[in-house]
Short mmCIF file of N, CA and C in Angstrom, two decimals:
data_model
loop_
_atom_site.label_atom_id
_atom_site.label_comp_id
_atom_site.label_asym_id
_atom_site.label_seq_id
_atom_site.Cartn_x
_atom_site.Cartn_y
_atom_site.Cartn_z
N UNK A 76 -18.25 10.52 -5.90
CA UNK A 76 -17.63 10.55 -4.79
C UNK A 76 -17.28 9.27 -4.14
N UNK A 77 -18.13 8.51 -4.02
CA UNK A 77 -18.51 7.20 -3.27
C UNK A 77 -17.61 6.31 -4.03
N UNK A 78 -17.48 6.06 -5.32
CA UNK A 78 -16.55 4.87 -5.99
C UNK A 78 -15.12 5.62 -6.08
N UNK A 79 -14.81 6.85 -5.86
CA UNK A 79 -13.38 7.31 -5.62
C UNK A 79 -13.16 6.96 -4.30
N UNK A 80 -13.93 7.07 -3.25
CA UNK A 80 -13.52 6.63 -1.95
C UNK A 80 -13.27 5.18 -2.04
N UNK A 81 -14.24 4.33 -2.47
CA UNK A 81 -13.93 3.13 -2.33
C UNK A 81 -12.74 2.52 -3.04
N UNK A 82 -12.40 2.98 -4.26
CA UNK A 82 -11.25 2.81 -4.89
C UNK A 82 -9.77 3.46 -4.18
N UNK A 83 -10.00 4.39 -3.58
CA UNK A 83 -8.92 4.91 -2.65
C UNK A 83 -8.64 3.90 -1.65
N UNK A 84 -9.85 3.58 -1.22
CA UNK A 84 -9.50 2.46 0.18
C UNK A 84 -8.52 1.40 -0.40
N UNK A 85 -8.93 0.66 -1.37
CA UNK A 85 -8.13 -0.62 -1.86
C UNK A 85 -6.68 -0.25 -2.32
N UNK A 86 -6.65 1.10 -3.21
CA UNK A 86 -5.15 1.15 -3.80
C UNK A 86 -4.47 1.82 -2.59
N UNK A 87 -4.86 2.61 -1.79
CA UNK A 87 -3.91 2.71 -0.50
C UNK A 87 -3.75 1.57 0.38
N UNK A 88 -4.47 0.50 0.50
CA UNK A 88 -4.05 -0.35 1.43
C UNK A 88 -2.91 -1.15 0.44
N UNK A 89 -3.03 -1.48 -0.81
CA UNK A 89 -2.12 -2.25 -1.67
C UNK A 89 -1.05 -1.37 -1.10
N UNK A 90 -0.97 0.06 -1.72
CA UNK A 90 0.37 0.61 -1.62
C UNK A 90 1.07 0.66 -0.24
N UNK A 91 0.27 0.49 0.74
CA UNK A 91 0.74 0.53 2.10
C UNK A 91 1.23 -0.79 2.37
N UNK A 92 0.69 -1.98 2.05
CA UNK A 92 1.29 -3.41 2.30
C UNK A 92 2.38 -3.43 1.36
N UNK A 93 2.79 -2.94 0.36
CA UNK A 93 3.71 -3.04 -0.58
C UNK A 93 4.83 -2.29 -0.07
N UNK A 94 4.67 -1.14 0.41
CA UNK A 94 5.71 -0.55 1.06
C UNK A 94 6.04 -0.97 2.50
N UNK A 95 5.29 -1.85 3.29
CA UNK A 95 5.79 -2.43 4.24
C UNK A 95 6.23 -3.63 3.99
N UNK A 96 6.24 -4.36 3.21
CA UNK A 96 6.87 -5.66 2.41
C UNK A 96 8.32 -5.10 2.03
N UNK A 97 8.35 -4.04 1.51
CA UNK A 97 9.79 -3.63 0.67
C UNK A 97 10.75 -3.05 2.05
N UNK A 98 10.15 -2.92 3.13
CA UNK A 98 10.89 -2.48 4.38
C UNK A 98 11.74 -3.64 5.03
N UNK A 99 11.15 -5.14 4.28
CA UNK A 99 11.93 -5.99 5.15
C UNK A 99 13.10 -6.78 4.19
N UNK A 100 14.01 -7.35 4.85
CA UNK A 100 15.05 -7.78 4.01
C UNK A 100 14.58 -8.53 2.93
N UNK A 101 13.94 -9.62 3.53
CA UNK A 101 13.75 -10.71 2.57
C UNK A 101 12.91 -10.21 1.58
N UNK A 102 12.14 -9.56 1.43
CA UNK A 102 11.19 -9.26 0.25
C UNK A 102 11.87 -8.20 -0.62
N UNK A 103 12.83 -7.29 0.02
CA UNK A 103 13.82 -6.26 -0.89
C UNK A 103 14.69 -7.31 -1.50
N UNK A 104 15.23 -8.12 -1.15
CA UNK A 104 16.12 -8.93 -1.92
C UNK A 104 15.32 -9.91 -3.05
N UNK A 105 14.04 -10.25 -2.45
CA UNK A 105 13.20 -10.97 -4.00
C UNK A 105 12.85 -10.04 -5.01
N UNK A 106 12.81 -8.41 -5.05
CA UNK A 106 12.65 -7.48 -5.73
C UNK A 106 13.41 -7.15 -6.42
N UNK A 107 14.74 -6.84 -5.75
CA UNK A 107 15.79 -6.13 -6.20
C UNK A 107 16.99 -6.82 -6.45
N UNK A 108 16.96 -8.12 -5.91
CA UNK A 108 18.21 -8.92 -5.81
C UNK A 108 18.93 -9.22 -4.90
N UNK A 109 19.68 -10.31 -4.74
CA UNK A 109 20.48 -10.78 -3.40
C UNK A 109 21.45 -9.79 -3.10
N UNK A 110 21.53 -9.42 -1.66
CA UNK A 110 22.10 -8.45 -1.07
C UNK A 110 21.60 -7.49 -1.03
N UNK A 111 20.56 -7.06 -1.59
CA UNK A 111 19.75 -5.68 -1.30
C UNK A 111 19.04 -5.71 -0.35
N UNK A 112 19.25 -4.68 0.40
CA UNK A 112 18.30 -4.55 1.70
C UNK A 112 17.69 -2.97 1.52
N UNK A 113 16.76 -2.64 2.17
CA UNK A 113 16.22 -1.33 2.27
C UNK A 113 17.42 -0.28 2.72
N UNK A 114 18.04 -0.76 3.82
CA UNK A 114 18.96 0.42 4.47
C UNK A 114 18.49 1.35 4.79
N UNK A 115 18.72 2.68 4.88
CA UNK A 115 18.30 4.02 5.27
C UNK A 115 16.87 4.01 5.00
N UNK A 116 16.48 3.61 3.90
CA UNK A 116 15.22 3.63 3.14
C UNK A 116 13.94 2.80 4.16
N UNK A 117 14.37 2.12 5.17
CA UNK A 117 13.74 1.14 5.75
C UNK A 117 12.48 1.97 6.86
N UNK A 118 13.07 2.98 7.36
CA UNK A 118 12.30 3.81 8.20
C UNK A 118 11.21 4.44 7.39
N UNK A 119 11.57 5.11 6.39
CA UNK A 119 10.60 5.84 5.16
C UNK A 119 9.56 4.66 4.78
N UNK A 120 10.23 3.70 4.53
CA UNK A 120 9.37 2.77 3.88
C UNK A 120 8.11 2.42 4.90
N UNK A 121 8.34 2.29 6.38
CA UNK A 121 7.75 1.62 7.36
C UNK A 121 6.69 2.81 7.98
N UNK A 122 7.04 4.17 7.60
CA UNK A 122 6.07 5.10 7.99
C UNK A 122 5.22 5.65 6.64
N UNK A 123 5.57 5.03 5.61
CA UNK A 123 4.69 5.46 4.26
C UNK A 123 3.76 4.30 4.35
N UNK A 124 4.15 3.26 4.62
CA UNK A 124 3.29 2.07 4.40
C UNK A 124 2.01 2.54 5.66
N UNK A 125 2.59 2.93 6.75
CA UNK A 125 1.82 2.78 8.10
C UNK A 125 0.59 4.16 7.58
N UNK A 126 1.27 5.23 7.10
CA UNK A 126 0.63 6.41 6.46
C UNK A 126 -0.51 5.83 5.24
N UNK A 127 -0.07 5.01 4.66
CA UNK A 127 -1.29 4.97 3.77
C UNK A 127 -2.38 3.92 4.36
N UNK A 128 -1.87 3.13 5.09
CA UNK A 128 -2.95 2.35 5.67
C UNK A 128 -3.72 3.14 6.42
N UNK A 129 -3.25 4.08 6.94
CA UNK A 129 -4.62 5.27 7.80
C UNK A 129 -5.24 6.20 6.73
N UNK A 130 -4.48 6.30 5.76
CA UNK A 130 -5.43 6.84 4.79
C UNK A 130 -6.55 5.90 4.16
N UNK A 131 -6.06 4.85 3.96
CA UNK A 131 -7.04 3.84 3.90
C UNK A 131 -8.45 3.59 4.86
N UNK A 132 -8.37 3.62 5.99
CA UNK A 132 -8.76 3.76 7.07
C UNK A 132 -10.14 5.05 6.93
N UNK A 133 -9.10 6.05 6.80
CA UNK A 133 -9.91 7.21 6.71
C UNK A 133 -10.93 7.35 5.62
N UNK A 134 -10.36 6.87 4.36
CA UNK A 134 -11.29 6.82 3.46
C UNK A 134 -12.57 5.71 3.37
N UNK A 135 -12.15 4.71 4.11
CA UNK A 135 -13.12 3.68 4.33
C UNK A 135 -14.37 4.22 5.30
N UNK A 136 -14.04 4.93 6.34
CA UNK A 136 -14.92 5.41 7.17
C UNK A 136 -15.65 6.45 6.86
N UNK A 137 -14.94 7.30 5.61
CA UNK A 137 -15.45 8.33 5.04
C UNK A 137 -16.86 8.08 4.19
N UNK A 138 -16.19 6.83 3.40
CA UNK A 138 -17.32 6.19 2.39
C UNK A 138 -18.60 5.43 3.07
N UNK A 139 -18.00 4.61 4.17
CA UNK A 139 -19.24 3.77 4.69
C UNK A 139 -19.63 4.21 6.14
N UNK A 140 -19.22 5.09 6.35
CA UNK A 140 -19.74 5.59 7.97
C UNK A 140 -18.94 4.78 8.96
N UNK A 141 -19.18 4.77 10.24
CA UNK A 141 -18.28 4.06 11.34
C UNK A 141 -18.81 2.55 11.52
N UNK A 142 -19.87 2.41 11.44
CA UNK A 142 -20.39 1.12 11.45
C UNK A 142 -20.05 -0.03 10.52
N UNK A 143 -20.09 0.32 9.09
CA UNK A 143 -19.87 -0.64 7.81
C UNK A 143 -18.29 -0.38 7.57
N UNK A 144 -17.84 1.09 7.78
CA UNK A 144 -16.61 1.48 7.49
C UNK A 144 -15.49 0.39 7.90
N UNK A 145 -15.35 -0.08 9.32
CA UNK A 145 -14.55 -1.07 9.69
C UNK A 145 -14.64 -2.36 8.94
N UNK A 146 -15.64 -2.54 8.80
CA UNK A 146 -15.82 -3.98 7.97
C UNK A 146 -15.33 -3.67 6.92
N UNK A 147 -15.46 -2.65 5.77
CA UNK A 147 -14.92 -2.62 4.51
C UNK A 147 -13.67 -2.20 4.38
N UNK A 148 -12.92 -1.67 5.47
CA UNK A 148 -11.76 -1.53 5.59
C UNK A 148 -10.78 -2.85 5.84
N UNK A 149 -11.35 -3.83 6.95
CA UNK A 149 -11.00 -5.13 7.03
C UNK A 149 -10.90 -6.11 5.81
N UNK A 150 -11.77 -5.91 4.88
CA UNK A 150 -11.81 -6.65 3.77
C UNK A 150 -11.00 -6.01 2.75
N UNK A 151 -10.72 -4.83 2.63
CA UNK A 151 -9.94 -4.27 1.63
C UNK A 151 -8.28 -4.58 2.15
N UNK A 152 -8.26 -4.60 3.37
CA UNK A 152 -6.76 -5.08 4.01
C UNK A 152 -6.49 -6.46 3.59
N UNK A 153 -7.75 -7.18 3.43
CA UNK A 153 -7.74 -8.81 3.00
C UNK A 153 -7.10 -9.01 1.75
N UNK A 154 -7.88 -8.46 1.00
CA UNK A 154 -7.85 -8.42 -0.58
C UNK A 154 -6.45 -7.60 -0.94
N UNK A 155 -5.98 -6.83 -0.31
CA UNK A 155 -4.38 -6.11 -0.53
C UNK A 155 -3.43 -6.78 -0.24
N UNK A 156 -3.49 -7.69 0.98
CA UNK A 156 -2.71 -8.13 1.89
C UNK A 156 -2.27 -9.65 0.30
N UNK A 157 -3.53 -10.14 0.10
CA UNK A 157 -3.38 -11.07 -0.71
C UNK A 157 -3.03 -10.87 -2.00
N UNK A 158 -3.23 -9.71 -2.73
CA UNK A 158 -2.69 -9.29 -3.96
C UNK A 158 -1.15 -8.91 -3.61
N UNK A 159 -0.74 -8.47 -2.46
CA UNK A 159 0.72 -8.00 -1.93
C UNK A 159 1.26 -9.62 -2.22
N UNK A 160 0.97 -10.51 -1.75
CA UNK A 160 1.54 -12.03 -1.38
C UNK A 160 1.58 -12.40 -3.14
N UNK A 161 0.62 -12.23 -3.66
CA UNK A 161 0.46 -12.81 -5.15
C UNK A 161 1.65 -12.30 -5.89
N UNK A 162 1.59 -10.88 -5.77
CA UNK A 162 2.84 -9.87 -6.72
C UNK A 162 4.08 -10.61 -6.31
N UNK A 163 4.37 -10.75 -4.97
CA UNK A 163 5.82 -10.83 -4.59
C UNK A 163 6.14 -12.48 -4.80
N UNK A 164 5.08 -13.18 -4.96
CA UNK A 164 5.36 -14.45 -5.81
C UNK A 164 5.32 -14.74 -6.99
N UNK A 165 4.71 -14.07 -7.83
CA UNK A 165 4.52 -14.35 -9.27
C UNK A 165 5.43 -12.99 -10.16
N UNK A 166 5.38 -11.94 -9.57
CA UNK A 166 5.77 -10.80 -10.46
C UNK A 166 6.79 -9.93 -9.45
N UNK A 167 8.03 -10.43 -8.88
CA UNK A 167 8.63 -10.09 -8.19
C UNK A 167 9.57 -8.89 -8.78
N UNK A 168 9.87 -8.81 -10.00
CA UNK A 168 10.79 -8.03 -10.76
C UNK A 168 9.70 -6.72 -10.86
N UNK A 169 8.47 -7.02 -11.32
CA UNK A 169 7.68 -5.92 -11.54
C UNK A 169 6.91 -5.30 -10.40
N UNK A 170 7.27 -5.83 -9.02
CA UNK A 170 6.58 -5.22 -7.79
C UNK A 170 6.88 -4.08 -7.36
N UNK A 171 8.20 -3.47 -7.74
CA UNK A 171 8.39 -2.20 -7.38
C UNK A 171 7.40 -0.93 -7.96
N UNK A 172 7.32 -1.49 -9.66
CA UNK A 172 6.59 -0.62 -10.30
C UNK A 172 5.24 -0.23 -10.06
N UNK A 173 4.70 -1.82 -9.53
CA UNK A 173 3.36 -1.81 -9.44
C UNK A 173 3.16 -1.01 -8.17
N UNK A 174 3.89 -1.15 -7.07
CA UNK A 174 4.07 -0.73 -5.63
C UNK A 174 3.83 1.06 -6.10
N UNK A 175 4.71 1.54 -6.68
CA UNK A 175 5.26 2.82 -7.23
C UNK A 175 3.64 3.82 -7.79
N UNK A 176 3.51 2.88 -8.81
CA UNK A 176 1.84 3.11 -9.27
C UNK A 176 0.79 3.30 -8.48
N UNK A 177 0.81 2.15 -7.36
CA UNK A 177 -0.52 2.53 -6.60
C UNK A 177 -0.26 3.38 -5.48
N UNK A 178 0.70 3.62 -5.20
CA UNK A 178 1.07 4.80 -4.03
C UNK A 178 0.99 6.14 -4.94
N UNK A 179 0.94 6.27 -5.92
CA UNK A 179 0.80 7.54 -7.13
C UNK A 179 -0.47 7.80 -7.12
N UNK A 180 -1.37 6.50 -7.36
CA UNK A 180 -2.50 6.67 -7.69
C UNK A 180 -3.54 6.82 -6.33
N UNK A 181 -2.96 6.34 -5.34
CA UNK A 181 -3.40 6.50 -3.88
C UNK A 181 -3.13 8.18 -3.29
N UNK A 182 -2.22 8.76 -3.53
CA UNK A 182 -1.78 9.95 -3.32
C UNK A 182 -2.85 11.19 -4.47
N UNK A 183 -2.88 10.98 -5.64
CA UNK A 183 -3.65 11.38 -6.61
C UNK A 183 -5.47 11.35 -6.08
N UNK A 184 -5.68 10.23 -5.79
CA UNK A 184 -7.04 9.70 -4.99
C UNK A 184 -7.31 10.67 -3.91
N UNK A 185 -6.40 10.46 -2.88
CA UNK A 185 -6.72 11.63 -1.78
C UNK A 185 -6.58 13.03 -1.89
N UNK A 186 -5.68 13.43 -2.90
CA UNK A 186 -5.89 14.67 -3.48
C UNK A 186 -7.01 15.31 -4.06
N UNK A 187 -7.77 14.40 -4.81
CA UNK A 187 -9.00 14.44 -5.64
C UNK A 187 -10.11 14.59 -4.45
N UNK A 188 -10.24 13.68 -3.56
CA UNK A 188 -11.19 13.36 -2.35
C UNK A 188 -11.08 14.91 -1.74
N UNK A 189 -10.09 15.14 -1.27
CA UNK A 189 -9.73 16.34 -0.55
C UNK A 189 -9.96 17.75 -1.44
N UNK A 190 -10.07 17.77 -2.72
CA UNK A 190 -10.19 19.19 -3.57
C UNK A 190 -11.82 19.12 -3.61
N UNK A 191 -12.41 17.90 -3.67
CA UNK A 191 -13.96 17.57 -3.93
C UNK A 191 -14.78 17.79 -2.84
N UNK A 192 -14.06 17.49 -1.52
CA UNK A 192 -14.85 17.71 -0.49
C UNK A 192 -14.79 19.09 0.09
N UNK A 193 -13.86 19.91 -0.53
CA UNK A 193 -13.90 21.59 -0.44
C UNK A 193 -14.75 22.36 -0.85
#
């Protein structure tokens, strides 16, 4: 269960940062083409990104406790932010597919953690 939680920390952080970056006009244009903005999806992307970062925090605190969990979470945020920047810079056309896959894996991991804890 510990390895599943650690994977969930990173994947949820990555999916959260991807959602937050797609909520910005500039990054949305980089990924979907010129003139493309998130429009009505902006608020949902922001809420989803924030929720995924909260899931990441919860998994981090559950995996490592309240002392080390915060440090683990900040490290995962750093790595996920660097991965998001790298994806936007080097693979912008594949960005939304990777972001969708990360979100799906994060939600499946959360479901698995909840089922294993019960």
